[in-house]
Short mmCIF file of C-alpha atoms in Angstrom, two decimals:
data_model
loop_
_atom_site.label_atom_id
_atom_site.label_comp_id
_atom_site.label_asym_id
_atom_site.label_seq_id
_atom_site.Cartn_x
_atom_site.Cartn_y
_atom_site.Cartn_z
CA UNK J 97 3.40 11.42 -10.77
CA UNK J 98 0.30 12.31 -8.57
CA UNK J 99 -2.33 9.75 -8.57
CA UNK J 100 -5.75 11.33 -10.26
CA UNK J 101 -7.90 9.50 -7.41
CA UNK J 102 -8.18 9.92 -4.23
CA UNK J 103 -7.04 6.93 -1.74
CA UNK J 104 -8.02 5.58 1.22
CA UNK J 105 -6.32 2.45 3.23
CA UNK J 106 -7.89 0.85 5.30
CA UNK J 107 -5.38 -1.51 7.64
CA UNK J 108 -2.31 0.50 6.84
CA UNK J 109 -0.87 -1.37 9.69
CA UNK J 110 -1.23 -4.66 8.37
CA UNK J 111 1.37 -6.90 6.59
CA UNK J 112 -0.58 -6.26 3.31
CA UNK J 113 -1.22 -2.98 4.00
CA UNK J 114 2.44 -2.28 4.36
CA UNK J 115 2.98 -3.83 0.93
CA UNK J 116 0.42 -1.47 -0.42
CA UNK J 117 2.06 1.43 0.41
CA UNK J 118 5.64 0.31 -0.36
CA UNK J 119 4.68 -0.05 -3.82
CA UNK J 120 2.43 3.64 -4.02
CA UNK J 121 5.94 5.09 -2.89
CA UNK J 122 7.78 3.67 -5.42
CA UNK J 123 5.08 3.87 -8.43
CA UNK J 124 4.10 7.41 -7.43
CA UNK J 125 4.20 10.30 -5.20
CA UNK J 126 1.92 9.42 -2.62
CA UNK J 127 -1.20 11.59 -3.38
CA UNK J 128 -1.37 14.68 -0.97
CA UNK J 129 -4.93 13.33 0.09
CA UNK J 130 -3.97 9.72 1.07
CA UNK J 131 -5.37 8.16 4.07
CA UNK J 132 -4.10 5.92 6.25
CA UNK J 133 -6.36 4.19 8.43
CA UNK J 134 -6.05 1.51 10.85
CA UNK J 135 -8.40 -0.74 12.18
CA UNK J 136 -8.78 -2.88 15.66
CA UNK J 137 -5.02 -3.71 16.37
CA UNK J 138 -3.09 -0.17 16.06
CA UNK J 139 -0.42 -0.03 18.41
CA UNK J 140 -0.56 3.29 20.75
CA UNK J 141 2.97 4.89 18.84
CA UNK J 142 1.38 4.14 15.37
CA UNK J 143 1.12 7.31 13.62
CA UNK J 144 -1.24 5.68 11.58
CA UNK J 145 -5.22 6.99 12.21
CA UNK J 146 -7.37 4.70 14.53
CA UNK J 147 -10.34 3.49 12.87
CA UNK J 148 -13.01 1.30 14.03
CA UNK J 149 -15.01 0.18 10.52
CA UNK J 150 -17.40 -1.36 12.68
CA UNK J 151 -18.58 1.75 14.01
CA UNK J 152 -20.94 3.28 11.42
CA UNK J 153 -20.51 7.23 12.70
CA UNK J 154 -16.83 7.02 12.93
CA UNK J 155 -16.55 5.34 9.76
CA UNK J 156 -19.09 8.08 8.39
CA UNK J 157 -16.66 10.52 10.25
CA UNK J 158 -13.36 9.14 8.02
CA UNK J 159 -14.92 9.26 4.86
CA UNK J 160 -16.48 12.74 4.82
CA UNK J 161 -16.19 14.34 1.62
CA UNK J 162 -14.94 11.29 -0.36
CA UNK J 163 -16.94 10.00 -3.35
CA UNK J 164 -16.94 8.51 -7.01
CA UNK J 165 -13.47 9.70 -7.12
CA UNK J 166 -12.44 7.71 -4.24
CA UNK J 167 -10.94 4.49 -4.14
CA UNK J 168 -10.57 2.63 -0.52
CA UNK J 169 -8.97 -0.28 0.45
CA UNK J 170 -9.58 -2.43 2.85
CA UNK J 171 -7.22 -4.88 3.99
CA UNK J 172 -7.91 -4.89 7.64
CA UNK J 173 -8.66 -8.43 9.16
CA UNK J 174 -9.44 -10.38 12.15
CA UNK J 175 -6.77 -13.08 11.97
CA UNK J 176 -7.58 -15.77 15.02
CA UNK J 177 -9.07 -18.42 13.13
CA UNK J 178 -9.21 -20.89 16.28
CA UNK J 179 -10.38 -17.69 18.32
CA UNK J 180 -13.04 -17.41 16.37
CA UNK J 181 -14.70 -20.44 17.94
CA UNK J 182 -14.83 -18.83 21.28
CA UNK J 183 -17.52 -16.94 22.90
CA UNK J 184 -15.37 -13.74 23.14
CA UNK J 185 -13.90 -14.60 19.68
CA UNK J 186 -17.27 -14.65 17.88
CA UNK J 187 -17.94 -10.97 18.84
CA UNK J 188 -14.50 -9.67 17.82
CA UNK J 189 -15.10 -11.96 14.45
CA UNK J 190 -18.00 -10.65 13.86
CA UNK J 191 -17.50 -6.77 14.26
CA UNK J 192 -14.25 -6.97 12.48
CA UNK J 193 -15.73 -9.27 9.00
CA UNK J 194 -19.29 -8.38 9.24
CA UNK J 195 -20.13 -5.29 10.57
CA UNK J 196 -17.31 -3.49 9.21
CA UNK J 197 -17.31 -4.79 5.79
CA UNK J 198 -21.38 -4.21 5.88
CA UNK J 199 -20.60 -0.51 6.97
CA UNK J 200 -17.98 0.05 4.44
CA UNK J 201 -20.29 -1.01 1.84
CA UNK J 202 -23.82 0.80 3.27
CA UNK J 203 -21.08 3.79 2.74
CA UNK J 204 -19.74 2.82 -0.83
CA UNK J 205 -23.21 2.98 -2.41
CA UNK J 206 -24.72 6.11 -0.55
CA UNK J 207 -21.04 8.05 -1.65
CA UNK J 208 -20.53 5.67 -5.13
CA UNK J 209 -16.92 5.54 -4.21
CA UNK J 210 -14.55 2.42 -5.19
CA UNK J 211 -14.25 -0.47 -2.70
CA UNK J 212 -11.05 -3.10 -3.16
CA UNK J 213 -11.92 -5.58 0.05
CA UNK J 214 -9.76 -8.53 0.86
CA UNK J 215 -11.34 -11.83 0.98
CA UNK J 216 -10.11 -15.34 2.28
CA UNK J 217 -10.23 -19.11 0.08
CA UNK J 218 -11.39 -20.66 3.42
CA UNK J 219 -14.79 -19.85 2.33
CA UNK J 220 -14.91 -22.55 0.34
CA UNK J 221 -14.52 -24.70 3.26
CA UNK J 222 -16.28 -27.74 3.30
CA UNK J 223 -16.08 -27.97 -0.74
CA UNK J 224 -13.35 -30.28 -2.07
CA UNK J 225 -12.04 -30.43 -6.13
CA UNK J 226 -9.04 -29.31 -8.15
CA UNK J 227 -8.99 -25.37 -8.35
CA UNK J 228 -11.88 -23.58 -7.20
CA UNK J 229 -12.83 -21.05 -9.74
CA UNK J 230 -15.12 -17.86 -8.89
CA UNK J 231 -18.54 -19.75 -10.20
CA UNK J 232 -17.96 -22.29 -7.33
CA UNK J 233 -20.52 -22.10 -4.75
CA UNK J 234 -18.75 -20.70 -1.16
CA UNK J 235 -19.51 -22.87 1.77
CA UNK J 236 -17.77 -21.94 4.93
CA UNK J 237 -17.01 -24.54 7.83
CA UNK J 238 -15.82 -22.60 10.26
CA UNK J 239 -17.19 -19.45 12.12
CA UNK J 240 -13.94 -17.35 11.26
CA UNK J 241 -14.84 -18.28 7.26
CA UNK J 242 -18.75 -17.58 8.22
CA UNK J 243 -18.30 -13.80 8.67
CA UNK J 244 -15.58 -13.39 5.85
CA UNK J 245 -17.97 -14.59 3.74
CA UNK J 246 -20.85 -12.35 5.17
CA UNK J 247 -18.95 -9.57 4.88
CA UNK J 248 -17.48 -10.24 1.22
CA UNK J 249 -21.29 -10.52 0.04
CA UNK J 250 -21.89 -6.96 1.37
CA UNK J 251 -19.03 -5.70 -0.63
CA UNK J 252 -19.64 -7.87 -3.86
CA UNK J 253 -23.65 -6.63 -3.53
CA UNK J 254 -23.10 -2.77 -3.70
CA UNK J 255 -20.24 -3.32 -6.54
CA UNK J 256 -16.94 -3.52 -4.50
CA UNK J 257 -14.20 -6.14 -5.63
CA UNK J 258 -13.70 -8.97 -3.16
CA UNK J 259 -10.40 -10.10 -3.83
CA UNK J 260 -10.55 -13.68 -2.24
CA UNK J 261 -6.33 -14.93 -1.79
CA UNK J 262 -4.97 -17.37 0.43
CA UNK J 263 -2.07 -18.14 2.58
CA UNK J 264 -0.51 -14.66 2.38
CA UNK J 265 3.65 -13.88 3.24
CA UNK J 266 5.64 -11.11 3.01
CA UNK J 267 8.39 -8.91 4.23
CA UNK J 268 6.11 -7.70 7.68
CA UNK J 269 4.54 -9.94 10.19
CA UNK J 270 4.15 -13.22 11.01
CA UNK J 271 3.31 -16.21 8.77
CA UNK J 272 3.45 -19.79 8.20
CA UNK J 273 6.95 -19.80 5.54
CA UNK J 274 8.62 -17.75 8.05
CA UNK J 275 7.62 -19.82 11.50
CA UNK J 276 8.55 -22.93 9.63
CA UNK J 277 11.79 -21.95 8.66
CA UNK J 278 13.05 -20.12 11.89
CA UNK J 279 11.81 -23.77 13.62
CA UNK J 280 14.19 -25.46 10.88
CA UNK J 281 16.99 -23.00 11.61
CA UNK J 282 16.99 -23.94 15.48
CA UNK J 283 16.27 -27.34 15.48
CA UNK J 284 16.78 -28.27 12.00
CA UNK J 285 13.39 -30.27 11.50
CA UNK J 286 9.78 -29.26 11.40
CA UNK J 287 6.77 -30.67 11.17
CA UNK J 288 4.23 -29.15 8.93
CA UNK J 289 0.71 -30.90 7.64
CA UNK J 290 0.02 -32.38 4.33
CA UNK J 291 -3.28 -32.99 4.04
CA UNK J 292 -4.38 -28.95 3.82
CA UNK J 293 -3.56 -27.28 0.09
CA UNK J 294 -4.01 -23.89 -1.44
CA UNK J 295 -2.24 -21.05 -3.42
CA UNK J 296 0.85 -19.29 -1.53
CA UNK J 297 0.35 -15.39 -1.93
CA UNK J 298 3.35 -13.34 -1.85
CA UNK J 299 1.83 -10.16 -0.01
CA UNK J 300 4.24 -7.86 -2.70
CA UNK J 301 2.12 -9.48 -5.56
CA UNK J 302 -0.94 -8.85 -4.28
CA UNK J 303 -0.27 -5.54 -3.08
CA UNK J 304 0.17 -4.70 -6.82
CA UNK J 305 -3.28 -6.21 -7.97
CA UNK J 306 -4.61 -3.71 -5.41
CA UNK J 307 -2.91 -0.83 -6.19
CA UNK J 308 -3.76 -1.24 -9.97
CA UNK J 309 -7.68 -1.46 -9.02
CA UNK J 310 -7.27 1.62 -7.22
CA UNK J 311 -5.32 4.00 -9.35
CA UNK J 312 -6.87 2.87 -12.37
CA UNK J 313 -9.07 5.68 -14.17
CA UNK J 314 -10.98 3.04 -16.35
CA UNK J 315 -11.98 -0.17 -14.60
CA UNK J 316 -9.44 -2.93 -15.76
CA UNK J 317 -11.92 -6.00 -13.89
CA UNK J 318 -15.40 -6.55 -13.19
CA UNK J 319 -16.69 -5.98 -10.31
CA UNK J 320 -17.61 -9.04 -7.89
CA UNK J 321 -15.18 -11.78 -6.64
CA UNK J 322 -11.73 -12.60 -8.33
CA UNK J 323 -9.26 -15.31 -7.10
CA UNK J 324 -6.21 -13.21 -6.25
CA UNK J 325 -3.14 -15.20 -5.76
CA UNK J 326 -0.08 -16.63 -7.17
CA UNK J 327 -0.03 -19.37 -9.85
CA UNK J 328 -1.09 -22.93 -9.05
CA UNK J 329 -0.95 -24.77 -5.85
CA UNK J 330 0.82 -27.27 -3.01
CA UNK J 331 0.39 -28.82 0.20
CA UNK J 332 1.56 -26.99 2.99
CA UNK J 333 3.98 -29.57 3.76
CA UNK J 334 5.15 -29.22 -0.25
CA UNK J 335 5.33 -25.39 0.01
CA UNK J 336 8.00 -25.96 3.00
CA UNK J 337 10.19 -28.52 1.11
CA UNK J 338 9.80 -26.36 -1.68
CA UNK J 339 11.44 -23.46 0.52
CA UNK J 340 14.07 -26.03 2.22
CA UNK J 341 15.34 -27.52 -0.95
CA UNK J 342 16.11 -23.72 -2.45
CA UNK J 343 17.57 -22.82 0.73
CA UNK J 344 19.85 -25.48 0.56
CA UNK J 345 20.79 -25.26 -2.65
CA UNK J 346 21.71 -21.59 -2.24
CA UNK J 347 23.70 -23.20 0.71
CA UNK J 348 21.90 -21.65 3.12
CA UNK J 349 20.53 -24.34 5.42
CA UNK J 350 22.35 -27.40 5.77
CA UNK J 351 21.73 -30.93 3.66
CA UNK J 352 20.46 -32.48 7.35
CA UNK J 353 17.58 -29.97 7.22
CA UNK J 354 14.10 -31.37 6.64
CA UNK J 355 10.23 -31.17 6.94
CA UNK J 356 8.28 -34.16 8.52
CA UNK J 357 4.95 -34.41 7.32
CA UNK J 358 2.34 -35.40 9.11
CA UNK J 359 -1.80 -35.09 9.68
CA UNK J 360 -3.63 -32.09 10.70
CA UNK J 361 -5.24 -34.38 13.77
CA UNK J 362 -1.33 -35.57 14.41
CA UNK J 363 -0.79 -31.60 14.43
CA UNK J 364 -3.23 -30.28 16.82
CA UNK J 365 -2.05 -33.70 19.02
CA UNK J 366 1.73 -33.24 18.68
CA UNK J 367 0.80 -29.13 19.93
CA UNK J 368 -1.32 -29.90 22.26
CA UNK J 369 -1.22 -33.14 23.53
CA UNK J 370 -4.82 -34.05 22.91
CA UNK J 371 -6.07 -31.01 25.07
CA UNK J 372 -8.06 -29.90 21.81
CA UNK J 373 -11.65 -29.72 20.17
CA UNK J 374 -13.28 -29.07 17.92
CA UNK J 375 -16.50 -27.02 18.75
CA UNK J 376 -19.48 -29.39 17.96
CA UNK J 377 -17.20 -31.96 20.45
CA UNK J 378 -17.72 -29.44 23.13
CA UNK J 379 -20.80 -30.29 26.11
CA UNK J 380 -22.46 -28.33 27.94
CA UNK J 381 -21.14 -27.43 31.21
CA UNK J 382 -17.71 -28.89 30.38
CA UNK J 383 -14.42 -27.49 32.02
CA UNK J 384 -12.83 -25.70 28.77
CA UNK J 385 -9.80 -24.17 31.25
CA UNK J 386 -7.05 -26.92 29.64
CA UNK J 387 -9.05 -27.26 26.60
CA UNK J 388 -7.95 -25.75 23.05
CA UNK J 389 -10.83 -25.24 20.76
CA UNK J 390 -9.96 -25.25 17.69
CA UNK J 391 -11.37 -24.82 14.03
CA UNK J 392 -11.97 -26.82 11.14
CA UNK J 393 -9.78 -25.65 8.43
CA UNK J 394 -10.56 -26.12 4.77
CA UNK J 395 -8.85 -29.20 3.29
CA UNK J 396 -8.16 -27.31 0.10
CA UNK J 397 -7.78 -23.69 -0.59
CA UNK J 398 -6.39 -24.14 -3.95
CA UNK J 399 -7.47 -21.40 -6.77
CA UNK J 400 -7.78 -20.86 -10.23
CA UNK J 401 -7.56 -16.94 -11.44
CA UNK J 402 -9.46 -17.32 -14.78
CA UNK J 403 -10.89 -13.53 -14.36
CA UNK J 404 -7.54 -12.13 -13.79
CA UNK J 405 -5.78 -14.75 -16.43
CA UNK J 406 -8.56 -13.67 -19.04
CA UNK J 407 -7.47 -9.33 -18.48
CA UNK J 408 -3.77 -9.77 -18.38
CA UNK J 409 -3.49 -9.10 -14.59
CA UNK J 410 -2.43 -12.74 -13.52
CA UNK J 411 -0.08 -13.20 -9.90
CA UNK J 412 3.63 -15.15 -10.98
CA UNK J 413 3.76 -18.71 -10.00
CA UNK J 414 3.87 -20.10 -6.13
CA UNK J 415 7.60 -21.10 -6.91
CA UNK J 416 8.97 -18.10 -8.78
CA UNK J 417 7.26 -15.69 -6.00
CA UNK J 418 8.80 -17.69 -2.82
CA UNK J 419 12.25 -17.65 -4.67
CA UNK J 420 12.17 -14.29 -4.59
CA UNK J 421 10.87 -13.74 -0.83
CA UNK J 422 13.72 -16.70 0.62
CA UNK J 423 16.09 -14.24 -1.90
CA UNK J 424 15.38 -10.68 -0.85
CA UNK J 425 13.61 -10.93 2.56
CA UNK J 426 13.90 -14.16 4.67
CA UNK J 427 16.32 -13.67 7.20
CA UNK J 428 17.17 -16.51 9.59
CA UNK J 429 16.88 -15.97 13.63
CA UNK J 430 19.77 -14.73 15.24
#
């Protein structure tokens, strides 16, 4: 089947942008016009096109020619959350989730072509309840969750859908189920924090969502921001037992395997011995050289998907969707 619309994918090289086009190969020939762009972190062999989004003429250059019946993804993402806090960290943070989102949209409503853009939970920061829902007022704490934010408004004001997920895993690159388990497999312990929750999102789930927003002739959401990931929510320390017990009952890590919990302040102290701050803690003219800054991470990124329960288009539970990763792609280090 050839797809009707024209595609565009922006951060073909990420983890979720692999996932994308793993499942356009298998749902459809990919369409002869498909574009595969990378952005900031392309690796010199990639065959993958270079992009910079944050450069408004080459962006312009990319998109030539594309228009209503164009749909572009973008997944691309500065990832350094604790980089974020540094001088040199704050630029790259701010080209890659302001400027380029803020391009991509000055773009979408000149050419009135489709925008699917990847947003992040830790926008609701400094908030605190059950399940955040998409009426809940974002309120970063962190400069990282600042320009996500920034950027997702640019996209949600010219019509684009910011789909906002959390904690994402998959079969490419590296994440928090996979680090914890490889520690486990060496040393057969790891400790992992349990006062931070949210909603685990298998990157193959999600990858779907997207696909179906861009292929779709007739809209299937509204426009705006949707909660995009898996079913209900955990601890991080209660996703990892989660993924220990099922291991072990599959008989695939042994019964002396376990998670400690602990504090995120015992965390950063257990890393880095104490060497750490946070970025209001820093004075002026203080020697930073053995000094970590770090940021403040959201207590809870847990979140509700009423939007996508209400159209039929609802992610499978946190549970049934790490089964099936720990199943199919988890390998242990050799």
């Amino acid at each position: 089947m050839t797809l009707a619309r024209n595609l565009i994918l922006i951060g073909a090289n990420e983890p979720l942008g692999y996932s994308i086009l793993e499942q356009l190969e298998q749902r459809h020939e990919l369409y002869p016009g498909m574009e595969q762009l990378a952005a900031y972190d392309l690796k010199e062999a990639s065959p993958i096109q270079k992009l910079d989004l944050a450069d408004l003429n080459e962006l312009e250059r990319a998109l030539e020619g594309y228009g209503p019946e164009t749909s572009v993804m973008n997944v691309a993402a500065y990832h350094n959350v604790d980089g974020a806090e540094t001088p040199q960290g704050q630029k790259e943070s701010h080209r890659a989730s302001v400027e380029g989102p803020r391009n991509l949209a000055h773009l979408a409503r000149q050419k009135k072509f489709r925008v699917i853009h990847l947003a992040t939970a830790y926008g609701y920061g400094k908030s605190d309840k059950g399940l955040f829902t998409e009426q809940d007022r974002l309120d970063p704490n962190c400069q990282y969750a600042t320009d996500k934010v920034a950027g997702q408004h640019a996209i949600e004001e010219v019509g684009g859908w910011a789909l906002v997920t959390e904690a994402l895993y998959g079969p490419k690159g590296k994440h928090f189920i996979r680090a914890v388990l490889d520690k486990i497999y060496l040393e057969d312990t790891a400790a992992v924090v349990q006062d931070q929750t949210g909603s685990p999102t298998y990157t193959r789930d999600l990858a779907t969502l997207f696909v179906t927003l861009a292929v779709s002739e007739q809209e299937v959401l509204p426009r705006g921001r949707i909660h995009a990931v898996n079913q209900g929510a955990c601890s991080r320390a209660e996703w990892a037992e989660e993924a220990v017990r099922y291991l072990q009952r599959k008989k695939r890590l042994p019964p002396v395997a376990r998670i400690d919990r602990i504090g995120t302040d015992q965390f950063n102290n257990r890393e880095y011995n104490g060497r750490w701050k946070y970025h209001e803690q820093v004075r002026k003219g203080e020697d930073l050289t053995h000094v970590r800054l770090v940021a403040h991470r959201p207590i809870n990124c847990s979140l509700a998907t009423p939007i996508l329960n209400l159209h039929g288009l609802s992610l499978r539970p946190w549970k049934e969707a790490l089964h099936n990763y720990l199943d199919n792609e988890y390998r242990p280090p050799k």
